[in-house]
């Protein structure tokens, strides 16, 4: 539960807890945000990227920066992202940009409150940071981040992977990525608006994959799925 140690199986985890000394060394961690439990700090959970629903793309009334307005399906709140920087801001926007008249309050956090040690039922409450849920963004380091997913410390971890374009390419990086990696525990994969030119998903690489959501792949993508 401390989320600092990864195990290959539940049996290995139980044995380490009972016989390997983990019970004495374990630090109490918040079951919602994954940080050290403390009454002097606040539990803050960002909006899960795989549960984002884009409502509008427009411009800030005050700065004229391009912004995107999202609805979070985990907390049912709206928030805006400055497209140029990718930063979530709490700036008010004109009510007509939103579905509900008069709704101008934006939430920077999906959850903000007290830490907890109680288990979170993620079937009814998805305002949780999951260590095995990875969110990646289009950018100059994306391929490096993808390759790092097969490192020993991560390979048993990744069960959900979301890759999305969150803002325009203003840095001039080469937009071409490959995903043909042995992610044996990956169950859910979402790719949206990212130029993936090689995407291989089969029983050898991703045998546990049960949910696939891919949007806006280039026509020349080498896409293999079985």
PDB file of C-alpha atoms in Angstrom:
ATOM      1  CA  UNK A   1       0.000   0.000   0.000  1.00  0.00           C
ATOM      2  CA  UNK A   2       2.997   2.338   0.432  1.00  0.00           C
ATOM      3  CA  UNK A   3       3.396   2.368  -3.379  1.00  0.00           C
ATOM      4  CA  UNK A   4       7.180   2.681  -3.064  1.00  0.00           C
ATOM      5  CA  UNK A   5       7.930  -0.959  -3.866  1.00  0.00           C
ATOM      6  CA  UNK A   6       6.804  -2.889  -6.945  1.00  0.00           C
ATOM      7  CA  UNK A   7       6.178  -6.640  -6.830  1.00  0.00           C
ATOM      8  CA  UNK A   8       5.827  -9.314  -9.477  1.00  0.00           C
ATOM      9  CA  UNK A   9       2.851 -10.892  -7.698  1.00  0.00           C
ATOM     10  CA  UNK A  10       0.612 -10.562  -4.646  1.00  0.00           C
ATOM     11  CA  UNK A  11       2.257 -13.636  -3.112  1.00  0.00           C
ATOM     12  CA  UNK A  12       5.673 -11.942  -3.324  1.00  0.00           C
ATOM     13  CA  UNK A  13       4.239  -8.794  -1.743  1.00  0.00           C
ATOM     14  CA  UNK A  14       2.711 -10.718   1.180  1.00  0.00           C
ATOM     15  CA  UNK A  15       5.938 -12.647   1.779  1.00  0.00           C
ATOM     16  CA  UNK A  16       7.998  -9.444   1.812  1.00  0.00           C
ATOM     17  CA  UNK A  17       5.544  -7.876   4.269  1.00  0.00           C
ATOM     18  CA  UNK A  18       5.566 -10.825   6.652  1.00  0.00           C
ATOM     19  CA  UNK A  19       9.141 -12.082   6.325  1.00  0.00           C
ATOM     20  CA  UNK A  20      11.210  -9.454   4.507  1.00  0.00           C
ATOM     21  CA  UNK A  21      10.946  -6.585   6.980  1.00  0.00           C
ATOM     22  CA  UNK A  22       8.702  -4.347   4.863  1.00  0.00           C
ATOM     23  CA  UNK A  23       6.139  -4.091   7.673  1.00  0.00           C
ATOM     24  CA  UNK A  24       8.664  -2.344   9.947  1.00  0.00           C
ATOM     25  CA  UNK A  25      10.099  -0.106   7.217  1.00  0.00           C
ATOM     26  CA  UNK A  26       6.858   0.864   5.486  1.00  0.00           C
ATOM     27  CA  UNK A  27       6.011   4.559   5.473  1.00  0.00           C
ATOM     28  CA  UNK A  28       2.355   5.483   5.760  1.00  0.00           C
ATOM     29  CA  UNK A  29       1.235   6.825   2.400  1.00  0.00           C
ATOM     30  CA  UNK A  30      -1.988   8.547   1.452  1.00  0.00           C
ATOM     31  CA  UNK A  31      -4.139   6.076  -0.455  1.00  0.00           C
ATOM     32  CA  UNK A  32      -5.556   8.871  -2.631  1.00  0.00           C
ATOM     33  CA  UNK A  33      -2.508  10.891  -3.762  1.00  0.00           C
ATOM     34  CA  UNK A  34       0.335   8.469  -2.961  1.00  0.00           C
ATOM     35  CA  UNK A  35       2.291  11.020  -0.925  1.00  0.00           C
ATOM     36  CA  UNK A  36       3.480  10.636   2.674  1.00  0.00           C
ATOM     37  CA  UNK A  37       0.506  10.835   5.033  1.00  0.00           C
ATOM     38  CA  UNK A  38       0.563  14.017   7.103  1.00  0.00           C
ATOM     39  CA  UNK A  39      -1.935  16.298   8.831  1.00  0.00           C
ATOM     40  CA  UNK A  40       0.210  19.327   7.966  1.00  0.00           C
ATOM     41  CA  UNK A  41       0.034  18.936   4.166  1.00  0.00           C
ATOM     42  CA  UNK A  42      -2.832  18.823   1.700  1.00  0.00           C
ATOM     43  CA  UNK A  43      -3.859  15.975  -0.555  1.00  0.00           C
ATOM     44  CA  UNK A  44      -3.989  17.214  -4.163  1.00  0.00           C
ATOM     45  CA  UNK A  45      -4.959  14.997  -7.102  1.00  0.00           C
ATOM     46  CA  UNK A  46      -4.725  16.363 -10.682  1.00  0.00           C
ATOM     47  CA  UNK A  47      -7.457  15.680 -13.210  1.00  0.00           C
ATOM     48  CA  UNK A  48      -6.775  12.242 -14.773  1.00  0.00           C
ATOM     49  CA  UNK A  49      -5.870  12.778 -18.412  1.00  0.00           C
ATOM     50  CA  UNK A  50      -7.599   9.621 -19.578  1.00  0.00           C
ATOM     51  CA  UNK A  51     -10.842  10.993 -18.109  1.00  0.00           C
ATOM     52  CA  UNK A  52     -10.653  14.388 -19.832  1.00  0.00           C
ATOM     53  CA  UNK A  53     -13.490  15.472 -22.102  1.00  0.00           C
ATOM     54  CA  UNK A  54     -12.626  18.504 -24.226  1.00  0.00           C
ATOM     55  CA  UNK A  55     -15.562  20.900 -24.426  1.00  0.00           C
ATOM     56  CA  UNK A  56     -14.195  23.945 -26.239  1.00  0.00           C
ATOM     57  CA  UNK A  57     -11.085  25.470 -27.734  1.00  0.00           C
ATOM     58  CA  UNK A  58     -11.029  29.259 -27.559  1.00  0.00           C
ATOM     59  CA  UNK A  59      -8.951  32.259 -26.436  1.00  0.00           C
ATOM     60  CA  UNK A  60      -8.477  33.803 -23.008  1.00  0.00           C
ATOM     61  CA  UNK A  61     -10.527  37.024 -22.751  1.00  0.00           C
ATOM     62  CA  UNK A  62      -7.711  38.738 -20.833  1.00  0.00           C
ATOM     63  CA  UNK A  63      -4.472  37.475 -22.457  1.00  0.00           C
ATOM     64  CA  UNK A  64      -5.757  36.199 -25.822  1.00  0.00           C
ATOM     65  CA  UNK A  65      -3.764  32.991 -25.280  1.00  0.00           C
ATOM     66  CA  UNK A  66      -5.315  29.884 -26.872  1.00  0.00           C
ATOM     67  CA  UNK A  67      -6.983  27.792 -24.175  1.00  0.00           C
ATOM     68  CA  UNK A  68      -8.880  24.522 -24.023  1.00  0.00           C
ATOM     69  CA  UNK A  69     -11.803  23.938 -21.697  1.00  0.00           C
ATOM     70  CA  UNK A  70     -12.191  20.426 -20.337  1.00  0.00           C
ATOM     71  CA  UNK A  71     -14.700  18.550 -18.258  1.00  0.00           C
ATOM     72  CA  UNK A  72     -13.303  15.985 -15.840  1.00  0.00           C
ATOM     73  CA  UNK A  73     -15.286  12.757 -15.792  1.00  0.00           C
ATOM     74  CA  UNK A  74     -13.785  11.844 -12.400  1.00  0.00           C
ATOM     75  CA  UNK A  75     -14.948  14.906 -10.440  1.00  0.00           C
ATOM     76  CA  UNK A  76     -17.546  16.405 -12.832  1.00  0.00           C
ATOM     77  CA  UNK A  77     -15.822  19.799 -12.734  1.00  0.00           C
ATOM     78  CA  UNK A  78     -14.604  22.036 -15.548  1.00  0.00           C
ATOM     79  CA  UNK A  79     -11.141  23.514 -15.909  1.00  0.00           C
ATOM     80  CA  UNK A  80      -9.038  25.224 -18.559  1.00  0.00           C
ATOM     81  CA  UNK A  81      -5.556  24.561 -19.878  1.00  0.00           C
ATOM     82  CA  UNK A  82      -3.374  27.219 -21.484  1.00  0.00           C
ATOM     83  CA  UNK A  83      -2.450  25.458 -24.734  1.00  0.00           C
ATOM     84  CA  UNK A  84       0.915  27.186 -25.128  1.00  0.00           C
ATOM     85  CA  UNK A  85       2.309  26.070 -21.768  1.00  0.00           C
ATOM     86  CA  UNK A  86       0.089  23.150 -20.839  1.00  0.00           C
ATOM     87  CA  UNK A  87      -0.567  24.798 -17.482  1.00  0.00           C
ATOM     88  CA  UNK A  88      -3.894  24.359 -15.721  1.00  0.00           C
ATOM     89  CA  UNK A  89      -5.187  27.724 -14.626  1.00  0.00           C
ATOM     90  CA  UNK A  90      -8.031  28.890 -12.404  1.00  0.00           C
ATOM     91  CA  UNK A  91      -8.702  31.987 -14.500  1.00  0.00           C
ATOM     92  CA  UNK A  92     -12.398  32.788 -14.968  1.00  0.00           C
ATOM     93  CA  UNK A  93     -13.746  32.607 -18.484  1.00  0.00           C
ATOM     94  CA  UNK A  94     -16.873  33.999 -20.083  1.00  0.00           C
ATOM     95  CA  UNK A  95     -19.918  31.939 -19.095  1.00  0.00           C
ATOM     96  CA  UNK A  96     -21.019  31.448 -22.691  1.00  0.00           C
ATOM     97  CA  UNK A  97     -17.907  29.285 -23.275  1.00  0.00           C
ATOM     98  CA  UNK A  98     -19.417  26.655 -20.994  1.00  0.00           C
ATOM     99  CA  UNK A  99     -22.494  24.456 -21.185  1.00  0.00           C
ATOM    100  CA  UNK A 100     -24.141  25.880 -18.076  1.00  0.00           C
ATOM    101  CA  UNK A 101     -24.958  29.623 -18.045  1.00  0.00           C
ATOM    102  CA  UNK A 102     -23.193  31.400 -15.205  1.00  0.00           C
ATOM    103  CA  UNK A 103     -20.674  28.610 -14.634  1.00  0.00           C
ATOM    104  CA  UNK A 104     -17.326  30.399 -14.380  1.00  0.00           C
ATOM    105  CA  UNK A 105     -15.537  28.608 -11.532  1.00  0.00           C
ATOM    106  CA  UNK A 106     -12.626  26.462 -12.677  1.00  0.00           C
ATOM    107  CA  UNK A 107     -11.019  23.763 -10.556  1.00  0.00           C
ATOM    108  CA  UNK A 108      -7.266  23.240 -10.780  1.00  0.00           C
ATOM    109  CA  UNK A 109      -7.438  19.954  -8.835  1.00  0.00           C
ATOM    110  CA  UNK A 110      -9.635  16.922  -9.244  1.00  0.00           C
ATOM    111  CA  UNK A 111      -9.467  16.463  -5.471  1.00  0.00           C
ATOM    112  CA  UNK A 112      -8.103  18.818  -2.826  1.00  0.00           C
ATOM    113  CA  UNK A 113      -8.483  18.015   0.852  1.00  0.00           C
ATOM    114  CA  UNK A 114      -7.186  15.825   3.669  1.00  0.00           C
ATOM    115  CA  UNK A 115      -4.961  12.784   3.253  1.00  0.00           C
ATOM    116  CA  UNK A 116      -6.445   9.382   4.007  1.00  0.00           C
ATOM    117  CA  UNK A 117      -5.206   5.904   4.832  1.00  0.00           C
ATOM    118  CA  UNK A 118      -8.551   4.287   4.009  1.00  0.00           C
ATOM    119  CA  UNK A 119      -8.773   2.252   0.775  1.00  0.00           C
ATOM    120  CA  UNK A 120     -10.377   4.107  -2.144  1.00  0.00           C
ATOM    121  CA  UNK A 121     -13.036   2.262  -4.107  1.00  0.00           C
ATOM    122  CA  UNK A 122     -11.962   3.335  -7.598  1.00  0.00           C
ATOM    123  CA  UNK A 123     -15.107   1.888  -9.137  1.00  0.00           C
ATOM    124  CA  UNK A 124     -17.099   4.761  -7.631  1.00  0.00           C
ATOM    125  CA  UNK A 125     -14.367   7.335  -6.930  1.00  0.00           C
ATOM    126  CA  UNK A 126     -11.686   7.879  -9.578  1.00  0.00           C
ATOM    127  CA  UNK A 127     -10.159  10.969  -7.945  1.00  0.00           C
ATOM    128  CA  UNK A 128      -7.012   8.967  -7.262  1.00  0.00           C
ATOM    129  CA  UNK A 129      -3.390   8.966  -8.419  1.00  0.00           C
ATOM    130  CA  UNK A 130      -2.717   5.437  -9.588  1.00  0.00           C
ATOM    131  CA  UNK A 131       0.961   4.450  -9.681  1.00  0.00           C
ATOM    132  CA  UNK A 132       0.287   1.973 -12.489  1.00  0.00           C
ATOM    133  CA  UNK A 133      -1.553   4.558 -14.612  1.00  0.00           C
ATOM    134  CA  UNK A 134       0.832   6.539 -16.810  1.00  0.00           C
ATOM    135  CA  UNK A 135      -0.071   9.787 -18.604  1.00  0.00           C
ATOM    136  CA  UNK A 136       2.310  11.038 -21.306  1.00  0.00           C
ATOM    137  CA  UNK A 137       2.145  14.140 -23.488  1.00  0.00           C
ATOM    138  CA  UNK A 138       3.317  14.840 -27.008  1.00  0.00           C
ATOM    139  CA  UNK A 139       6.718  16.560 -26.857  1.00  0.00           C
ATOM    140  CA  UNK A 140      10.454  16.263 -27.498  1.00  0.00           C
ATOM    141  CA  UNK A 141      10.912  13.695 -24.695  1.00  0.00           C
ATOM    142  CA  UNK A 142       7.964  11.463 -25.511  1.00  0.00           C
ATOM    143  CA  UNK A 143       9.941   8.673 -27.225  1.00  0.00           C
ATOM    144  CA  UNK A 144      12.401   8.590 -24.334  1.00  0.00           C
ATOM    145  CA  UNK A 145       9.496   8.372 -21.883  1.00  0.00           C
ATOM    146  CA  UNK A 146       7.934   5.540 -23.892  1.00  0.00           C
ATOM    147  CA  UNK A 147      11.187   3.557 -23.971  1.00  0.00           C
ATOM    148  CA  UNK A 148      11.537   3.979 -20.201  1.00  0.00           C
ATOM    149  CA  UNK A 149       8.298   2.040 -19.686  1.00  0.00           C
ATOM    150  CA  UNK A 150      10.110  -1.256 -20.274  1.00  0.00           C
ATOM    151  CA  UNK A 151      12.710  -0.671 -17.549  1.00  0.00           C
ATOM    152  CA  UNK A 152      12.606  -3.316 -14.763  1.00  0.00           C
ATOM    153  CA  UNK A 153      11.206  -0.796 -12.270  1.00  0.00           C
ATOM    154  CA  UNK A 154       8.295   0.055 -14.571  1.00  0.00           C
ATOM    155  CA  UNK A 155       7.525  -3.044 -16.624  1.00  0.00           C
ATOM    156  CA  UNK A 156       5.410  -4.663 -13.878  1.00  0.00           C
ATOM    157  CA  UNK A 157       3.766  -1.341 -13.149  1.00  0.00           C
ATOM    158  CA  UNK A 158       2.125  -0.058 -16.296  1.00  0.00           C
ATOM    159  CA  UNK A 159      -1.495  -1.188 -16.584  1.00  0.00           C
ATOM    160  CA  UNK A 160      -2.998   1.953 -18.123  1.00  0.00           C
ATOM    161  CA  UNK A 161      -1.225   4.207 -20.636  1.00  0.00           C
ATOM    162  CA  UNK A 162      -2.589   7.470 -22.031  1.00  0.00           C
ATOM    163  CA  UNK A 163      -0.719   9.433 -24.725  1.00  0.00           C
ATOM    164  CA  UNK A 164      -2.275  12.718 -25.784  1.00  0.00           C
ATOM    165  CA  UNK A 165      -1.466  15.950 -27.530  1.00  0.00           C
ATOM    166  CA  UNK A 166      -2.208  18.730 -25.071  1.00  0.00           C
ATOM    167  CA  UNK A 167      -0.842  21.790 -26.884  1.00  0.00           C
ATOM    168  CA  UNK A 168       0.544  22.884 -30.275  1.00  0.00           C
ATOM    169  CA  UNK A 169       4.118  22.064 -31.289  1.00  0.00           C
ATOM    170  CA  UNK A 170       5.817  25.443 -30.837  1.00  0.00           C
ATOM    171  CA  UNK A 171       9.276  23.996 -30.154  1.00  0.00           C
ATOM    172  CA  UNK A 172       9.851  22.478 -33.594  1.00  0.00           C
ATOM    173  CA  UNK A 173      10.511  18.914 -32.384  1.00  0.00           C
ATOM    174  CA  UNK A 174      10.157  15.995 -34.772  1.00  0.00           C
ATOM    175  CA  UNK A 175       6.696  14.468 -34.329  1.00  0.00           C
ATOM    176  CA  UNK A 176       7.270  10.774 -34.978  1.00  0.00           C
ATOM    177  CA  UNK A 177       6.971   8.117 -32.294  1.00  0.00           C
ATOM    178  CA  UNK A 178       7.106   4.341 -32.084  1.00  0.00           C
ATOM    179  CA  UNK A 179       5.270   2.074 -29.668  1.00  0.00           C
ATOM    180  CA  UNK A 180       6.225  -1.577 -30.128  1.00  0.00           C
ATOM    181  CA  UNK A 181       7.257  -2.474 -26.602  1.00  0.00           C
ATOM    182  CA  UNK A 182       6.803  -5.524 -24.352  1.00  0.00           C
ATOM    183  CA  UNK A 183       4.228  -4.129 -21.914  1.00  0.00           C
ATOM    184  CA  UNK A 184       2.952  -7.442 -20.600  1.00  0.00           C
ATOM    185  CA  UNK A 185       0.689  -5.996 -17.890  1.00  0.00           C
ATOM    186  CA  UNK A 186      -0.850  -3.204 -19.973  1.00  0.00           C
ATOM    187  CA  UNK A 187      -4.655  -3.433 -19.911  1.00  0.00           C
ATOM    188  CA  UNK A 188      -5.808  -0.042 -21.225  1.00  0.00           C
ATOM    189  CA  UNK A 189      -4.219   2.092 -23.962  1.00  0.00           C
ATOM    190  CA  UNK A 190      -5.493   5.497 -25.112  1.00  0.00           C
ATOM    191  CA  UNK A 191      -3.740   7.463 -27.885  1.00  0.00           C
ATOM    192  CA  UNK A 192      -5.158  10.739 -29.179  1.00  0.00           C
ATOM    193  CA  UNK A 193      -3.742  13.337 -31.568  1.00  0.00           C
ATOM    194  CA  UNK A 194      -0.166  12.003 -31.442  1.00  0.00           C
ATOM    195  CA  UNK A 195       1.852  11.133 -34.553  1.00  0.00           C
ATOM    196  CA  UNK A 196       2.608   7.486 -33.809  1.00  0.00           C
ATOM    197  CA  UNK A 197       4.161   5.991 -36.937  1.00  0.00           C
ATOM    198  CA  UNK A 198       4.684   2.481 -35.525  1.00  0.00           C
ATOM    199  CA  UNK A 199       2.123   0.832 -33.248  1.00  0.00           C
ATOM    200  CA  UNK A 200       2.425  -2.901 -32.625  1.00  0.00           C
ATOM    201  CA  UNK A 201       0.029  -4.597 -30.214  1.00  0.00           C
ATOM    202  CA  UNK A 202      -0.108  -8.377 -30.156  1.00  0.00           C
ATOM    203  CA  UNK A 203      -0.158 -11.384 -27.842  1.00  0.00           C
ATOM    204  CA  UNK A 204       3.611 -11.264 -27.466  1.00  0.00           C
ATOM    205  CA  UNK A 205       3.966  -7.576 -26.601  1.00  0.00           C
ATOM    206  CA  UNK A 206       0.662  -6.721 -24.919  1.00  0.00           C
ATOM    207  CA  UNK A 207      -1.096  -9.982 -23.962  1.00  0.00           C
ATOM    208  CA  UNK A 208      -3.203  -8.370 -21.201  1.00  0.00           C
ATOM    209  CA  UNK A 209      -4.609  -5.546 -23.347  1.00  0.00           C
ATOM    210  CA  UNK A 210      -8.411  -5.396 -23.087  1.00  0.00           C
ATOM    211  CA  UNK A 211      -9.242  -1.773 -23.961  1.00  0.00           C
ATOM    212  CA  UNK A 212      -7.858   0.228 -26.907  1.00  0.00           C
ATOM    213  CA  UNK A 213      -8.881   3.752 -27.878  1.00  0.00           C
ATOM    214  CA  UNK A 214      -6.896   5.284 -30.746  1.00  0.00           C
ATOM    215  CA  UNK A 215      -7.791   8.537 -32.511  1.00  0.00           C
ATOM    216  CA  UNK A 216      -6.144  10.577 -35.274  1.00  0.00           C
ATOM    217  CA  UNK A 217      -3.315   8.228 -36.194  1.00  0.00           C
ATOM    218  CA  UNK A 218      -1.539   9.209 -39.439  1.00  0.00           C
ATOM    219  CA  UNK A 219      -2.510   7.228 -42.548  1.00  0.00           C
ATOM    220  CA  UNK A 220       1.060   5.927 -42.915  1.00  0.00           C
ATOM    221  CA  UNK A 221       1.176   4.436 -39.427  1.00  0.00           C
ATOM    222  CA  UNK A 222       2.459   0.835 -39.285  1.00  0.00           C
ATOM    223  CA  UNK A 223      -0.423  -0.381 -37.132  1.00  0.00           C
ATOM    224  CA  UNK A 224      -0.550  -4.046 -36.137  1.00  0.00           C
ATOM    225  CA  UNK A 225      -3.164  -5.290 -33.705  1.00  0.00           C
ATOM    226  CA  UNK A 226      -3.998  -8.897 -32.912  1.00  0.00           C
TER     227      UNK A 226
END
